[in-house]
Tab-separated table of C-alpha atoms in Angstrom:
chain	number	residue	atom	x	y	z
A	715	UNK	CA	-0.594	3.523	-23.656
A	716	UNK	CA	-1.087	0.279	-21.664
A	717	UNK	CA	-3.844	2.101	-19.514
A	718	UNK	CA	-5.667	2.859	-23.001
A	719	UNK	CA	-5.216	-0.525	-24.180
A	720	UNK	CA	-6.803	-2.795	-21.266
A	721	UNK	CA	-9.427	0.109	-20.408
A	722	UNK	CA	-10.831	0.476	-23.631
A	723	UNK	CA	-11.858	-3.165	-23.884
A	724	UNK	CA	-12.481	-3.642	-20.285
A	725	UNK	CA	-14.863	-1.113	-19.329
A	726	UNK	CA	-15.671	1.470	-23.013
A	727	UNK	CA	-19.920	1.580	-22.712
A	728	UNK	CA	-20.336	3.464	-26.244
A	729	UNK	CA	-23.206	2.714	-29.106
A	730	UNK	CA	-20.826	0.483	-31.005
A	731	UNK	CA	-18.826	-1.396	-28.673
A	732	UNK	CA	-19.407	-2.727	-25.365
A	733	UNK	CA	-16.487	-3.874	-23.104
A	734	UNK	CA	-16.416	-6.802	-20.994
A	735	UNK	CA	-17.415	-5.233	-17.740
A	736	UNK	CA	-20.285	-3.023	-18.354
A	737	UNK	CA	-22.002	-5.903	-21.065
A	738	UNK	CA	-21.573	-8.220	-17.591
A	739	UNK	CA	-22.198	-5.712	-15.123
A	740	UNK	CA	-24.545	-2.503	-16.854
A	741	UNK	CA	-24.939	-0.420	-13.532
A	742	UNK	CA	-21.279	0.418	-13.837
A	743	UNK	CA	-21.714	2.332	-17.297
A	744	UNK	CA	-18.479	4.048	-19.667
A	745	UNK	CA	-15.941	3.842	-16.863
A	746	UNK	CA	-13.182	3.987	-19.571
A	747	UNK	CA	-11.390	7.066	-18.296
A	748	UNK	CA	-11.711	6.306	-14.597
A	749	UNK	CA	-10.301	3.207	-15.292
A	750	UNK	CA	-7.101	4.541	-17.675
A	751	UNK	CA	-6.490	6.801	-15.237
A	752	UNK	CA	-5.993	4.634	-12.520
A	753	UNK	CA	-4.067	1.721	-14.253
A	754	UNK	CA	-1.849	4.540	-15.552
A	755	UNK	CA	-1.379	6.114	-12.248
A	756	UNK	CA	-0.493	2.395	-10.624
A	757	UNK	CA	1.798	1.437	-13.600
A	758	UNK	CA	3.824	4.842	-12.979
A	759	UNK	CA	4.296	4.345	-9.431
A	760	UNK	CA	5.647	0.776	-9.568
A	761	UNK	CA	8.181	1.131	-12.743
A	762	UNK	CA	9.710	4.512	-10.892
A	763	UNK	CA	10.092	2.967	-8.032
A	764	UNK	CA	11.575	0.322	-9.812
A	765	UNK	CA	13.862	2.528	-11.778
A	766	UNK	CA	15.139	4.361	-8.787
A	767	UNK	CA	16.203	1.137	-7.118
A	768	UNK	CA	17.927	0.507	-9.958
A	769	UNK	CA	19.665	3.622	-10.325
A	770	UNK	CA	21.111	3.596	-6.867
A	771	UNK	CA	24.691	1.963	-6.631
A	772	UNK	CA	25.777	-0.550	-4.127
A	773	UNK	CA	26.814	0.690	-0.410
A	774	UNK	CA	30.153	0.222	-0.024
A	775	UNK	CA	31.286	-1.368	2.790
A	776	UNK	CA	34.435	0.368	4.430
């Protein structure tokens, strides 16, 4: 959802809207699903690995 929600804006090249990125920057086109992808891809990777240290429970010391 939050790769939807900055991409569209961001970088959507379509005949009624025009994101930030390609209105600045034309040569880079629609690069809406490149760009979801890859947010959503990053944003996975850092909240499981924040969720598995998390889920681990303290070393005991013995």
């Amino acid at each position: 959802m939050i790769g939807i929600a900055i991409s569209v804006p961001l970088f959507s090249n379509q005949e009624d809207y025009v994101g930030y990125v390609p209105e600045h920057w034309p040569s880079f086109g629609d690069s809406t699903p490149i760009a979801g992808f890859v947010l959503s891809a990053v944003l996975y990777v850092t909240f499981t690995r924040i969720a598995g240290r998390a889920s681990k429970p303290a070393p005991t010391q013995g």
